[in-house]
Amino acid sequence: METNNGDLPADIITQILLKLPVKSIIRFKSVANTWNKLFQNPSFVFHHHSNSRKKKRFLVHYCYYDRDTRNICNDIRLSVDEALVSYHDLSQQPHSPFSALNDFHAFRYDYRVDHGLFCLLDDVKSRIALWNPATREYRILPQCNRNLPSKLKIFSHNFGFGLDPLSNDYKVICKRGYQDLNKGMSRPRHHAAVYNMSTDSWRVLKEEDVHFFQHLAILNNSDTCVNGTYYWLANEPTLYEGYNDYYVLAFCFSTEAFQLIKSPIPPICGSGVLLAIHDRICIWESSDEVWMLNDESHWTKFLKIEPIQNMFGYGFWKKGKVLGNFQAQLFLYDIESEEIKELGIEIEGQGSIEVCPYEETLVSLRRRE
């Protein structure tokens, strides 16, 4: 059996290294050239991330208006561990997109997280960045303006981000609604494109593939990626007593195609919240019932949560614990014991908050030379 300096077998050393945090692995790159090559091996990166998924941490994006500076502020806090007691402020981290795009903090930006990578969108200037806070690498994506008119007015901007499980490639789907100003007050049109990280390029979708956007509005407050498919809540105006019909819009990163799925929630009950449970997409409706989508694209009732007055739910953390907002405090609610645990994060004024689980990854964002 191959050994390392006559001490431990190489496969044992590999198993030990797979359990280390990314920060330690980066520091150990200089120990030996063989280790440096090992850390870049796709198989090592994959198995390291599989271990990281067992140590999920908690990510909070808090956007608020600072009355003193009169600026919109964005804080990204990452829990130190699963205890959810102390946090790191990622928005102050050096070697991040915020330092490269130094006016990012001047705007309300959106972000998506999947398999350890961030995708950030500044929809004011239509700039998108990928970011790995564990390795402190980022990549500013090229602009995608093919097939767009020279003069336009953008009225909607939606995007999704995730890992294609078939190609093992990270992808971004970006949809913009616009009016062609060269033609005066023309009817609204829609432009959608897919970015592949491996090729660092965009592919524009055909117009017939996005035709349903003409009568569909995507809701920006509820979307997520599950098993290589990105999901948004969307609605379509209806004549039924002024209520809207709700749908789940799905984009499969493997086939790079959209699918429209009818929501199980009646229009009168509102839209609900999308979330992932057991690697399946679910809808948590306002009556506190949770519906799960099965393999046949049918909805089944998964569970009912006893309502807490004035609670807004964000999703599930782990072991039957619900993450929510109660009396301007972020908290965990245990479904079985009905115990509420405050997480020490207060939501002030008109601030908005997004929360999600996070795990580290060694995936590199450096462009190929």
XYZ file of C-alpha atoms in Angstrom:
369
model
C 0.000 0.000 0.000
C 1.208 3.484 -0.889
C 2.400 5.440 2.105
C 3.148 9.056 2.882
C 6.659 9.599 4.284
C 6.527 6.109 5.773
C 3.823 7.168 8.267
C 0.165 6.794 7.297
C -1.270 5.242 4.135
C -2.181 7.828 1.511
C -5.868 6.884 1.503
C -6.063 7.415 5.283
C -4.489 10.860 4.913
C -7.005 11.672 2.168
C -9.892 10.711 4.456
C -8.497 12.981 7.175
C -8.104 15.894 4.752
C -11.666 15.446 3.481
C -12.957 16.304 6.949
C -11.027 19.574 7.276
C -12.664 22.993 6.734
C -11.835 24.850 3.520
C -9.735 27.403 5.417
C -7.361 24.664 6.622
C -7.136 22.994 3.216
C -6.153 26.280 1.564
C -3.422 26.710 4.158
C -2.150 23.166 3.504
C -1.787 23.700 -0.257
C 1.801 24.759 0.267
C 2.737 21.618 2.229
C 3.371 19.541 -0.901
C 2.688 19.741 -4.611
C 0.850 16.408 -4.413
C -1.529 17.881 -1.847
C -2.106 20.951 -3.993
C -3.057 18.726 -6.945
C -5.242 16.571 -4.694
C -7.253 19.583 -3.502
C -8.016 20.486 -7.148
C -9.095 16.978 -8.070
C -12.851 16.988 -8.935
C -13.382 13.764 -6.972
C -11.788 15.271 -3.847
C -13.834 18.473 -4.259
C -17.041 16.433 -4.620
C -16.448 14.233 -1.574
C -15.301 17.186 0.532
C -18.543 18.998 -0.253
C -20.518 15.852 0.616
C -18.921 15.983 4.061
C -19.625 19.709 4.339
C -23.341 19.122 3.688
C -23.481 17.243 6.989
C -22.308 20.418 8.761
C -24.825 22.941 7.472
C -24.516 26.470 8.722
C -27.024 29.287 8.737
C -26.924 32.287 6.395
C -28.842 35.537 6.927
C -29.032 38.369 4.387
C -30.442 41.501 6.030
C -31.189 44.558 3.897
C -32.218 47.802 5.580
C -32.202 51.586 5.212
C -29.674 53.385 7.425
C -31.252 56.690 8.412
C -27.922 58.158 9.544
C -26.050 57.550 6.267
C -29.224 57.501 4.112
C -27.909 54.410 2.351
C -29.326 50.978 1.734
C -27.186 48.534 3.735
C -26.672 44.849 3.086
C -25.408 42.521 5.802
C -24.641 38.851 5.142
C -24.165 36.929 8.379
C -22.959 33.330 8.465
C -23.282 31.280 11.629
C -19.998 29.992 13.048
C -21.519 26.548 13.641
C -24.840 24.745 14.017
C -25.410 26.261 17.458
C -26.564 29.498 15.732
C -25.102 31.638 18.520
C -22.369 33.714 16.856
C -21.959 34.905 13.263
C -19.378 36.172 10.774
C -20.181 39.242 8.653
C -19.385 38.089 5.106
C -20.195 41.474 3.596
C -17.007 42.823 5.225
C -14.817 40.001 3.916
C -11.841 41.062 1.771
C -11.435 39.592 -1.734
C -15.186 39.593 -2.374
C -17.458 40.986 -5.123
C -18.204 43.921 -2.838
C -14.630 45.148 -3.103
C -14.574 44.719 -6.896
C -17.972 46.341 -7.384
C -17.528 48.984 -4.725
C -20.975 50.459 -5.249
C -22.782 47.166 -4.640
C -23.753 48.389 -1.192
C -25.460 51.431 -2.677
C -28.239 49.229 -4.027
C -30.588 46.488 -2.935
C -29.044 43.401 -4.493
C -30.375 39.864 -4.685
C -28.449 36.686 -4.099
C -28.933 32.940 -4.500
C -26.930 30.147 -2.852
C -26.488 26.566 -4.022
C -23.846 23.932 -3.217
C -21.617 26.455 -1.446
C -21.512 29.196 -4.114
C -23.236 32.575 -4.120
C -24.768 34.253 -7.158
C -25.316 37.997 -6.661
C -27.354 40.302 -8.887
C -27.224 44.088 -9.021
C -30.368 44.608 -11.083
C -29.754 48.357 -11.393
C -26.778 47.795 -13.699
C -27.606 44.180 -14.652
C -24.355 42.867 -13.198
C -24.016 39.328 -11.893
C -21.192 37.848 -9.825
C -20.375 34.371 -8.530
C -18.666 34.160 -5.160
C -17.136 31.445 -3.004
C -16.687 33.004 0.455
C -14.863 29.892 1.721
C -12.029 30.185 -0.833
C -12.435 33.993 -1.146
C -12.688 33.745 -4.923
C -15.242 35.519 -7.110
C -16.045 35.918 -10.781
C -17.823 38.841 -12.456
C -19.931 37.368 -15.252
C -19.829 38.768 -18.789
C -22.825 40.789 -19.911
C -25.478 39.053 -21.976
C -27.050 41.564 -24.355
C -27.348 39.431 -27.499
C -30.704 39.811 -29.299
C -31.551 42.890 -27.228
C -32.387 46.265 -28.859
C -29.923 49.146 -28.579
C -32.439 51.228 -26.599
C -34.657 49.524 -24.073
C -36.433 49.942 -20.757
C -36.179 46.970 -18.375
C -39.244 46.538 -16.169
C -38.496 43.154 -14.570
C -35.384 41.164 -13.711
C -35.509 37.577 -12.411
C -32.737 35.062 -12.015
C -31.906 31.657 -10.589
C -28.717 29.779 -9.803
C -27.842 26.158 -9.191
C -25.774 23.079 -9.944
C -26.669 20.908 -12.934
C -26.334 17.392 -11.454
C -25.819 15.746 -14.867
C -22.948 17.933 -16.120
C -21.745 18.955 -12.630
C -21.685 22.523 -13.945
C -22.975 25.608 -12.145
C -25.508 27.587 -14.186
C -27.386 30.890 -13.999
C -30.776 31.522 -15.610
C -31.515 35.222 -16.153
C -34.840 36.612 -17.455
C -35.492 40.266 -18.254
C -38.746 41.895 -19.270
C -38.278 44.971 -21.445
C -39.778 47.427 -23.914
C -38.039 48.289 -27.180
C -37.663 52.080 -27.111
C -36.627 52.082 -30.759
C -40.233 51.216 -31.550
C -41.878 53.628 -29.153
C -44.326 52.152 -26.669
C -44.082 48.612 -28.010
C -45.608 45.612 -26.283
C -43.541 44.070 -23.483
C -41.020 41.450 -24.556
C -38.905 38.951 -22.632
C -35.282 37.906 -22.932
C -33.896 34.818 -21.177
C -30.389 33.353 -21.212
C -28.453 30.570 -19.474
C -24.875 30.973 -18.222
C -22.532 27.964 -17.965
C -19.637 28.383 -15.540
C -17.487 25.777 -17.334
C -17.530 27.720 -20.631
C -17.940 31.201 -19.086
C -20.588 31.970 -21.699
C -24.298 32.651 -22.166
C -26.860 30.931 -24.400
C -29.950 32.954 -25.314
C -33.200 30.991 -25.220
C -35.549 31.091 -28.189
C -38.528 33.438 -28.017
C -40.998 30.549 -28.204
C -39.416 29.085 -25.061
C -40.385 32.125 -22.991
C -43.712 33.055 -24.609
C -45.761 32.420 -21.436
C -44.034 35.348 -19.689
C -46.378 37.592 -21.654
C -49.185 36.698 -19.227
C -47.216 35.571 -16.194
C -45.663 37.563 -13.344
C -42.849 36.035 -11.250
C -42.996 36.749 -7.524
C -39.543 37.706 -6.274
C -40.168 36.900 -2.618
C -40.185 33.122 -2.961
C -37.796 30.970 -5.023
C -35.263 28.207 -4.478
C -33.196 25.488 -6.165
C -33.826 21.786 -5.503
C -31.953 18.911 -7.179
C -30.852 20.903 -10.224
C -34.194 22.629 -10.862
C -34.907 26.241 -9.992
C -38.413 27.172 -8.824
C -40.281 30.483 -8.599
C -43.793 31.331 -7.515
C -45.715 33.134 -10.246
C -49.245 34.369 -10.812
C -51.607 35.048 -13.677
C -54.429 37.619 -13.467
C -57.907 36.095 -13.366
C -61.446 37.437 -13.373
C -62.385 35.389 -10.315
C -63.336 38.036 -7.747
C -60.073 39.899 -8.328
C -57.853 37.028 -7.152
C -54.880 35.620 -9.051
C -54.184 32.087 -10.214
C -50.854 30.914 -8.799
C -48.270 28.653 -10.419
C -44.831 27.241 -9.733
C -42.436 28.012 -12.573
C -39.627 25.458 -12.860
C -36.390 25.691 -14.849
C -34.383 22.483 -15.204
C -30.653 23.217 -15.444
C -29.981 19.892 -17.197
C -32.508 20.307 -20.046
C -32.378 24.146 -19.881
C -36.161 24.287 -20.301
C -39.065 25.833 -18.375
C -42.103 24.028 -16.999
C -45.274 25.568 -15.564
C -46.930 23.731 -12.655
C -50.307 24.680 -11.150
C -50.142 25.600 -7.487
C -52.188 23.479 -5.037
C -53.295 26.597 -3.171
C -56.669 28.171 -4.111
C -56.385 31.758 -5.383
C -58.314 33.102 -2.403
C -55.650 31.750 0.007
C -52.714 33.678 -1.500
C -49.395 32.499 -2.915
C -47.557 30.814 -0.017
C -43.781 30.319 0.363
C -41.528 27.939 -1.574
C -39.037 25.851 0.378
C -37.050 22.627 0.127
C -37.782 19.665 2.402
C -36.033 16.289 2.001
C -34.660 17.443 -1.384
C -38.163 18.126 -2.722
C -39.914 21.382 -3.531
C -42.748 22.344 -1.193
C -45.211 25.187 -0.699
C -45.978 26.488 2.758
C -49.335 28.226 2.494
C -50.744 30.922 4.751
C -53.040 28.433 6.535
C -49.834 26.655 7.698
C -50.275 23.584 5.537
C -47.211 22.346 3.651
C -47.649 20.736 0.221
C -44.956 18.590 -1.446
C -44.470 18.004 -5.195
C -43.973 14.326 -6.083
C -42.229 12.744 -9.078
C -45.455 12.806 -11.140
C -45.773 16.603 -10.713
C -48.702 16.135 -8.316
C -49.032 17.902 -4.981
C -49.596 15.986 -1.746
C -50.211 17.430 1.706
C -46.999 16.879 3.678
C -47.759 18.314 7.123
C -49.680 20.957 9.018
C -47.968 23.378 11.370
C -49.886 24.769 14.319
C -50.042 28.490 13.543
C -48.312 31.115 15.644
C -50.084 34.448 15.577
C -48.195 37.113 13.577
C -45.500 34.610 12.509
C -43.908 34.711 9.071
C -42.193 31.488 8.080
C -38.994 31.282 6.009
C -38.575 27.527 5.864
C -37.174 24.529 7.718
C -33.781 24.339 9.377
C -33.356 20.756 10.601
C -34.951 18.096 12.827
C -38.460 19.542 12.691
C -37.447 23.121 13.416
C -39.123 25.968 11.521
C -37.302 29.211 10.832
C -39.465 32.301 11.166
C -39.977 35.940 12.058
C -41.953 36.641 15.214
C -42.291 40.119 16.721
C -39.360 41.407 14.622
C -37.061 38.639 15.906
C -35.582 35.745 13.960
C -36.354 32.476 15.721
C -36.476 28.677 15.507
C -39.776 26.987 16.295
C -39.812 23.306 17.293
C -42.918 21.716 15.760
C -43.166 18.931 18.345
C -42.359 20.785 21.584
C -43.740 24.164 20.327
C -40.647 25.772 21.860
C -39.431 29.097 20.421
C -35.706 29.927 20.412
C -34.641 33.471 19.523
C -31.489 33.687 17.385
C -30.384 37.144 18.487
C -31.087 38.831 15.150
C -33.546 41.718 15.283
C -35.322 42.926 12.142
C -35.597 46.685 12.350
C -38.121 48.960 10.661
C -38.782 48.237 7.002
C -35.800 45.940 6.586
C -36.097 42.743 4.561
C -34.459 39.459 5.404
C -33.551 36.275 3.529
C -32.326 33.101 5.164
C -30.956 29.786 3.901
C -28.646 26.916 4.876
C -25.041 27.016 3.655
C -22.192 24.535 3.358
C -18.596 25.108 2.275
C -17.135 24.051 -1.069
C -13.676 23.931 -2.674
C -15.053 24.731 -6.141
C -12.746 27.255 -7.813
C -14.048 30.343 -9.613
C -10.785 31.116 -11.397
C -11.116 31.337 -15.148
C -9.168 28.895 -17.295
C -6.177 30.405 -19.034
